[in-house]
Amino acid sequence: MQTENILAQLKQSEAHSVDGTKKIYAEAIRFVAEGMNRPFPEQTA
């Protein structure tokens, strides 16, 4: 699944980032992870 690849890349980037950008990566990881638990709009119709 492409979302899992994005999540893995974000986590890897976060591990190599400096303190100033860690918060940005953490927010992006949270956003992507939450999106994985939501159905796509066409699945709710």
Coordinates of N, CA and C in Angstrom, one line a residue:
M1 N 0.9 -1.2 0.0 CA 0.0 0.0 0.0 C 0.9 1.2 0.0
Q2 N 0.5 2.2 -0.8 CA 1.3 3.4 -0.9 C 1.4 4.2 0.4
T3 N 0.3 4.3 1.1 CA 0.3 5.0 2.3 C 1.3 4.5 3.3
E4 N 1.5 3.2 3.4 CA 2.5 2.6 4.3 C 3.9 3.0 3.9
N5 N 4.1 3.1 2.6 CA 5.4 3.5 2.1 C 5.7 5.0 2.5
I6 N 4.7 5.8 2.4 CA 4.8 7.2 2.7 C 5.1 7.3 4.2
L7 N 4.4 6.6 5.0 CA 4.6 6.6 6.5 C 6.0 6.1 6.8
A8 N 6.5 5.1 6.2 CA 7.9 4.6 6.4 C 8.9 5.7 6.0
Q9 N 8.7 6.4 4.9 CA 9.6 7.4 4.5 C 9.6 8.6 5.4
L10 N 8.4 9.0 5.9 CA 8.4 10.1 6.9 C 9.1 9.7 8.2
K11 N 8.9 8.5 8.7 CA 9.6 8.1 9.9 C 11.1 8.0 9.7
Q12 N 11.6 7.6 8.5 CA 13.0 7.6 8.3 C 13.5 9.0 8.2
S13 N 12.8 9.9 7.6 CA 13.2 11.3 7.5 C 13.3 11.9 8.8
E14 N 12.3 11.6 9.7 CA 12.2 12.2 11.0 C 13.5 11.7 11.8
A15 N 13.9 10.5 11.7 CA 15.0 10.0 12.4 C 16.3 10.7 12.0
H16 N 16.4 11.3 10.8 CA 17.6 12.0 10.3 C 17.5 13.5 10.4
S17 N 16.4 14.0 10.9 CA 16.1 15.4 10.9 C 16.7 16.1 12.2
V18 N 16.8 17.4 12.1 CA 17.3 18.1 13.3 C 16.0 18.5 14.1
D19 N 16.3 19.0 15.3 CA 15.2 19.2 16.3 C 14.1 20.1 15.7
G20 N 14.5 21.1 14.9 CA 13.5 22.1 14.4 C 12.5 21.5 13.4
T21 N 12.9 20.4 12.7 CA 12.0 19.8 11.8 C 11.3 18.5 12.3
K22 N 11.7 18.0 13.5 CA 11.1 16.8 14.0 C 9.6 17.0 14.3
K23 N 9.2 18.2 14.7 CA 7.8 18.4 15.0 C 7.0 18.3 13.7
I24 N 7.6 18.9 12.6 CA 6.9 18.8 11.3 C 6.7 17.4 10.9
Y25 N 7.8 16.6 11.0 CA 7.7 15.2 10.6 C 6.7 14.4 11.5
A26 N 6.7 14.7 12.8 CA 5.8 14.1 13.7 C 4.3 14.4 13.3
E27 N 4.0 15.6 13.0 CA 2.7 16.0 12.5 C 2.3 15.3 11.3
A28 N 3.2 15.2 10.3 CA 3.0 14.5 9.0 C 2.7 13.1 9.3
I29 N 3.5 12.4 10.1 CA 3.3 11.0 10.5 C 1.9 10.8 11.1
R30 N 1.5 11.7 12.0 CA 0.2 11.6 12.7 C -0.9 11.7 11.6
F31 N -0.8 12.7 10.7 CA -1.8 13.0 9.7 C -1.9 11.8 8.8
V32 N -0.8 11.2 8.3 CA -0.9 10.0 7.4 C -1.5 8.8 8.2
A33 N -1.0 8.6 9.4 CA -1.5 7.5 10.2 C -3.0 7.6 10.4
E34 N -3.5 8.8 10.8 CA -4.9 8.9 11.0 C -5.7 8.7 9.7
G35 N -5.1 9.1 8.6 CA -5.8 8.9 7.3 C -5.9 7.5 6.9
M36 N -5.0 6.6 7.4 CA -5.1 5.2 7.1 C -6.3 4.6 7.8
N37 N -6.8 5.1 8.9 CA -7.9 4.6 9.6 C -9.2 5.1 9.1
R38 N -9.2 6.0 8.2 CA -10.5 6.6 7.7 C -10.8 6.0 6.4
P39 N -12.1 5.7 6.1 CA -12.5 5.2 4.8 C -12.4 6.3 3.8
F40 N -12.1 5.9 2.5 CA -12.1 6.9 1.4 C -13.6 7.3 1.2
P41 N -13.8 8.5 0.7 CA -15.2 9.0 0.6 C -16.0 8.1 -0.3
E42 N -15.5 7.5 -1.3 CA -16.3 6.6 -2.1 C -16.7 5.3 -1.4
Q43 N -16.0 5.0 -0.3 CA -16.3 3.8 0.4 C -17.4 4.0 1.4
T44 N -17.8 5.3 1.7 CA -18.8 5.6 2.7 C -20.2 5.8 2.0
A45 N -20.2 5.9 0.7 CA -21.5 6.2 0.0 C -22.3 4.9 -0.2

